[in-house]
Protein backbone atom coordinates (compact mmCIF):
# COMPACT_ATOMS: atom_id res chain seq x y z
CA UNK A 1 0.00 0.00 0.00
CA UNK A 2 1.63 3.26 -1.24
CA UNK A 3 0.91 6.18 1.10
CA UNK A 4 2.66 9.48 1.63
CA UNK A 5 4.10 10.15 5.14
CA UNK A 6 1.06 12.18 6.26
CA UNK A 7 -1.32 9.45 5.16
CA UNK A 8 0.81 6.82 6.91
CA UNK A 9 0.59 8.84 10.11
CA UNK A 10 -3.19 9.06 9.85
CA UNK A 11 -3.39 5.35 9.07
CA UNK A 12 -1.26 4.38 12.09
CA UNK A 13 -3.30 6.66 14.35
CA UNK A 14 -6.43 4.95 13.12
CA UNK A 15 -4.97 1.53 13.89
CA UNK A 16 -4.20 2.49 17.47
CA UNK A 17 -7.16 4.77 18.18
CA UNK A 18 -9.26 3.89 21.25
CA UNK A 19 -11.98 1.38 20.42
CA UNK A 20 -15.03 0.45 22.50
CA UNK A 21 -15.54 -3.25 23.14
CA UNK A 22 -18.94 -4.09 21.56
CA UNK A 23 -19.22 -7.20 23.73
CA UNK A 24 -20.17 -5.12 26.77
CA UNK A 25 -23.91 -4.86 27.36
CA UNK A 26 -25.50 -1.53 26.51
CA UNK A 27 -28.70 -2.25 28.46
CA UNK A 28 -28.60 -2.46 32.24
CA UNK A 29 -31.50 -3.17 34.60
CA UNK A 30 -31.18 -2.43 38.31
CA UNK A 31 -33.47 -2.70 41.32
CA UNK A 32 -34.26 0.53 43.11
CA UNK A 33 -31.98 0.84 46.13
CA UNK A 34 -29.47 -1.78 44.96
CA UNK A 35 -26.12 -0.59 43.57
CA UNK A 36 -25.98 -0.39 39.76
CA UNK A 37 -22.84 -0.78 37.63
CA UNK A 38 -22.48 0.57 34.10
CA UNK A 39 -19.44 -0.90 32.40
CA UNK A 40 -17.41 0.67 29.58
CA UNK A 41 -14.47 -1.26 28.11
CA UNK A 42 -12.00 0.71 25.95
CA UNK A 43 -9.15 -0.90 24.01
CA UNK A 44 -6.09 1.08 22.87
CA UNK A 45 -6.87 3.91 25.28
CA UNK A 46 -3.27 5.11 25.38
CA UNK A 47 -3.00 8.54 27.04
CA UNK A 48 -6.65 9.41 26.51
CA UNK A 49 -9.11 9.72 29.41
CA UNK A 50 -12.55 8.19 29.97
CA UNK A 51 -15.49 10.22 31.27
CA UNK A 52 -19.07 9.37 32.17
CA UNK A 53 -21.77 11.85 31.14
CA UNK A 54 -25.47 11.80 31.99
CA UNK A 55 -27.15 12.11 28.63
CA UNK A 56 -30.34 13.97 29.54
CA UNK A 57 -28.60 17.04 30.98
CA UNK A 58 -25.00 16.48 29.68
CA UNK A 59 -23.82 16.59 33.30
CA UNK A 60 -20.24 15.34 33.76
CA UNK A 61 -20.28 12.66 36.44
CA UNK A 62 -16.71 11.32 36.37
CA UNK A 63 -13.42 11.97 34.57
CA UNK A 64 -10.90 9.22 34.91
CA UNK A 65 -11.07 8.06 38.52
CA UNK A 66 -12.35 11.41 39.79
CA UNK A 67 -15.98 12.31 40.53
CA UNK A 68 -17.29 15.62 39.18
CA UNK A 69 -20.71 15.77 40.77
CA UNK A 70 -22.01 16.70 44.21
CA UNK A 71 -24.25 13.63 44.10
CA UNK A 72 -22.07 11.21 46.07
CA UNK A 73 -24.05 8.22 44.83
CA UNK A 74 -21.98 8.37 41.61
CA UNK A 75 -18.37 7.22 41.47
CA UNK A 76 -15.88 5.78 38.97
CA UNK A 77 -14.35 2.34 39.41
CA UNK A 78 -11.16 1.44 37.59
CA UNK A 79 -8.43 -1.04 38.36
CA UNK A 80 -4.96 -0.10 37.17
CA UNK A 81 -3.85 -2.08 34.14
CA UNK A 82 -7.35 -2.97 32.97
CA UNK A 83 -9.43 -1.50 30.15
CA UNK A 84 -12.69 -1.29 32.13
CA UNK A 85 -14.14 1.97 33.40
CA UNK A 86 -17.27 1.47 35.47
CA UNK A 87 -19.81 4.03 36.62
CA UNK A 88 -21.16 2.97 40.01
CA UNK A 89 -24.52 4.31 41.21
CA UNK A 90 -25.37 3.59 44.83
CA UNK A 91 -29.01 3.62 45.94
CA UNK A 92 -30.41 4.26 42.44
CA UNK A 93 -33.97 5.55 42.09
CA UNK A 94 -36.42 5.40 39.20
CA UNK A 95 -35.47 8.96 38.17
CA UNK A 96 -31.95 7.69 37.38
CA UNK A 97 -33.38 5.75 34.45
CA UNK A 98 -31.99 6.95 31.13
CA UNK A 99 -28.93 7.06 28.86
CA UNK A 100 -25.34 7.48 30.07
CA UNK A 101 -22.36 8.20 27.83
CA UNK A 102 -18.94 6.71 28.21
CA UNK A 103 -16.73 9.29 26.43
CA UNK A 104 -13.12 9.08 25.32
CA UNK A 105 -11.14 12.31 24.92
CA UNK A 106 -10.34 11.84 21.24
CA UNK A 107 -10.88 14.53 18.60
CA UNK A 108 -13.67 14.30 17.77
CA UNK A 109 -14.94 12.76 21.03
CA UNK A 110 -16.06 9.16 20.85
CA UNK A 111 -18.97 7.96 22.98
CA UNK A 112 -20.57 4.67 23.90
CA UNK A 113 -24.18 4.83 25.15
CA UNK A 114 -25.44 2.67 28.00
CA UNK A 115 -29.15 2.55 28.86
CA UNK A 116 -30.08 2.17 32.53
CA UNK A 117 -33.54 1.11 33.71
CA UNK A 118 -34.24 1.27 37.45
CA UNK A 119 -37.23 -0.89 38.42
CA UNK A 120 -39.31 -1.27 41.59
CA UNK A 121 -40.14 -4.93 42.35
CA UNK A 122 -43.49 -6.06 43.76
CA UNK A 123 -44.22 -9.35 45.52
CA UNK A 124 -47.44 -11.33 45.18
CA UNK A 125 -48.60 -14.79 46.27
CA UNK A 126 -50.64 -16.74 43.72
CA UNK A 127 -54.30 -17.38 44.69
CA UNK A 128 -54.20 -14.66 47.36
CA UNK A 129 -55.90 -13.32 49.44
CA UNK A 130 -57.31 -16.66 50.71
CA UNK A 131 -56.68 -20.33 50.02
CA UNK A 132 -58.75 -23.30 51.21
CA UNK A 133 -57.37 -26.85 51.29
CA UNK A 134 -58.37 -30.12 52.93
CA UNK A 135 -56.46 -31.76 55.76
CA UNK A 136 -54.00 -34.31 54.38
CA UNK A 137 -53.65 -32.62 50.98
CA UNK A 138 -50.58 -30.76 49.72
CA UNK A 139 -50.25 -27.07 50.53
CA UNK A 140 -48.39 -25.22 47.78
CA UNK A 141 -47.74 -21.46 48.03
CA UNK A 142 -45.95 -19.59 45.23
CA UNK A 143 -44.53 -16.10 45.68
CA UNK A 144 -43.55 -14.11 42.56
CA UNK A 145 -41.25 -11.06 42.75
CA UNK A 146 -41.44 -8.99 39.56
CA UNK A 147 -39.77 -7.18 37.91
CA UNK A 148 -36.63 -8.71 39.36
CA UNK A 149 -33.57 -8.54 37.06
CA UNK A 150 -31.49 -10.09 39.84
CA UNK A 151 -32.59 -12.37 42.67
CA UNK A 152 -33.15 -10.71 46.07
CA UNK A 153 -30.48 -11.30 48.69
CA UNK A 154 -33.02 -13.43 50.56
CA UNK A 155 -36.70 -14.38 50.67
CA UNK A 156 -38.14 -15.34 54.07
CA UNK A 157 -41.48 -17.06 54.65
CA UNK A 158 -43.55 -16.31 57.76
CA UNK A 159 -46.42 -18.27 59.36
CA UNK A 160 -48.54 -16.49 61.95
CA UNK A 161 -45.85 -13.84 62.32
CA UNK A 162 -42.99 -16.30 62.95
CA UNK A 163 -40.25 -16.95 60.40
CA UNK A 164 -40.38 -20.52 59.04
CA UNK A 165 -37.17 -22.46 59.69
CA UNK A 166 -37.51 -25.03 56.93
CA UNK A 167 -34.10 -26.53 57.75
CA UNK A 168 -35.36 -27.79 61.11
CA UNK A 169 -38.99 -28.34 60.07
CA UNK A 170 -38.84 -31.29 57.67
CA UNK A 171 -42.53 -31.01 56.82
CA UNK A 172 -41.86 -27.77 54.91
CA UNK A 173 -39.78 -27.33 51.74
CA UNK A 174 -38.84 -23.93 50.30
CA UNK A 175 -37.21 -23.32 46.92
CA UNK A 176 -36.16 -20.22 44.97
CA UNK A 177 -35.54 -19.96 41.25
CA UNK A 178 -34.74 -17.11 38.88
CA UNK A 179 -36.80 -16.84 35.73
CA UNK A 180 -36.58 -14.22 32.97
CA UNK A 181 -37.15 -10.91 34.71
CA UNK A 182 -38.64 -12.35 37.89
CA UNK A 183 -37.87 -14.40 41.01
CA UNK A 184 -40.14 -17.26 42.15
CA UNK A 185 -40.15 -18.79 45.66
CA UNK A 186 -42.26 -21.85 46.47
CA UNK A 187 -43.31 -23.16 49.89
CA UNK A 188 -44.53 -26.78 49.91
CA UNK A 189 -46.15 -28.81 52.70
CA UNK A 190 -46.67 -32.41 51.53
CA UNK A 191 -49.56 -33.14 53.93
CA UNK A 192 -51.35 -30.18 55.45
CA UNK A 193 -52.74 -30.37 58.99
CA UNK A 194 -55.16 -28.09 60.81
CA UNK A 195 -52.10 -26.48 62.40
CA UNK A 196 -50.99 -25.22 59.00
CA UNK A 197 -53.93 -22.81 58.89
CA UNK A 198 -53.25 -19.10 59.36
CA UNK A 199 -51.58 -16.15 57.69
CA UNK A 200 -48.49 -16.70 55.54
CA UNK A 201 -46.17 -13.96 54.32
CA UNK A 202 -43.49 -13.94 51.64
CA UNK A 203 -40.80 -11.39 52.57
CA UNK A 204 -38.17 -10.59 49.88
CA UNK A 205 -35.24 -8.37 50.81
CA UNK A 206 -35.97 -5.85 48.05
CA UNK A 207 -39.68 -5.12 48.46
CA UNK A 208 -42.66 -5.27 50.81
CA UNK A 209 -44.18 -8.51 52.02
CA UNK A 210 -47.02 -10.35 50.30
CA UNK A 211 -49.75 -12.04 52.37
CA UNK A 212 -52.18 -14.94 52.01
CA UNK A 213 -54.64 -16.47 54.50
CA UNK A 214 -54.73 -20.28 54.46
CA UNK A 215 -57.70 -22.30 55.74
CA UNK A 216 -57.13 -26.04 56.29
CA UNK A 217 -60.48 -27.77 56.85
CA UNK A 218 -61.16 -31.22 58.23
CA UNK A 219 -61.59 -33.86 55.55
CA UNK A 220 -65.05 -35.42 55.11
CA UNK A 221 -65.76 -38.97 56.31
CA UNK A 222 -65.10 -41.72 53.75
CA UNK A 223 -68.08 -42.57 51.56
CA UNK A 224 -68.34 -46.09 53.00
CA UNK A 225 -68.76 -44.72 56.54
CA UNK A 226 -71.39 -42.24 55.35
CA UNK A 227 -73.35 -45.05 53.61
CA UNK A 228 -73.23 -47.28 56.70
CA UNK A 229 -74.51 -44.47 58.93
CA UNK A 230 -77.36 -43.67 56.53
CA UNK A 231 -78.37 -47.35 56.35
CA UNK A 232 -78.53 -47.67 60.13
CA UNK A 233 -80.69 -44.55 60.39
CA UNK A 234 -83.09 -45.86 57.72
CA UNK A 235 -83.40 -49.19 59.56
CA UNK A 236 -84.20 -47.36 62.77
CA UNK A 237 -86.93 -45.32 61.08
CA UNK A 238 -88.46 -48.46 59.55
CA UNK A 239 -88.62 -50.03 63.01
CA UNK A 240 -90.40 -46.96 64.33
CA UNK A 241 -93.16 -47.38 61.77
CA UNK A 242 -94.08 -50.91 62.87
CA UNK A 243 -93.93 -50.34 66.64
CA UNK A 244 -97.12 -49.70 68.68
CA UNK A 245 -98.24 -46.11 68.52
CA UNK A 246 -97.44 -45.38 72.12
CA UNK A 247 -96.65 -41.75 72.79
CA UNK A 248 -93.07 -42.38 73.82
CA UNK A 249 -92.22 -44.33 70.68
CA UNK A 250 -93.81 -41.66 68.45
CA UNK A 251 -91.54 -39.10 70.08
CA UNK A 252 -88.53 -41.32 69.42
CA UNK A 253 -89.48 -41.63 65.77
CA UNK A 254 -89.94 -37.88 65.40
CA UNK A 255 -86.55 -37.44 66.98
CA UNK A 256 -84.95 -39.85 64.55
CA UNK A 257 -86.58 -37.98 61.61
CA UNK A 258 -85.25 -34.68 62.90
CA UNK A 259 -81.72 -36.07 63.22
CA UNK A 260 -81.70 -37.18 59.58
XYZ file of C-alpha atoms in Angstrom, residues 11 19 26 41 60 96 110 119 143 147 183 189 197 204 210 216 238 257:
18
model
C -3.387 5.352 9.073
C -11.982 1.380 20.421
C -25.496 -1.533 26.507
C -14.473 -1.257 28.109
C -20.240 15.344 33.756
C -31.951 7.689 37.384
C -16.064 9.160 20.848
C -37.226 -0.887 38.424
C -44.527 -16.095 45.682
C -39.771 -7.184 37.912
C -37.869 -14.403 41.014
C -46.148 -28.814 52.702
C -53.933 -22.807 58.892
C -38.172 -10.589 49.881
C -47.017 -10.345 50.298
C -57.130 -26.042 56.290
C -88.459 -48.462 59.551
C -86.577 -37.982 61.609
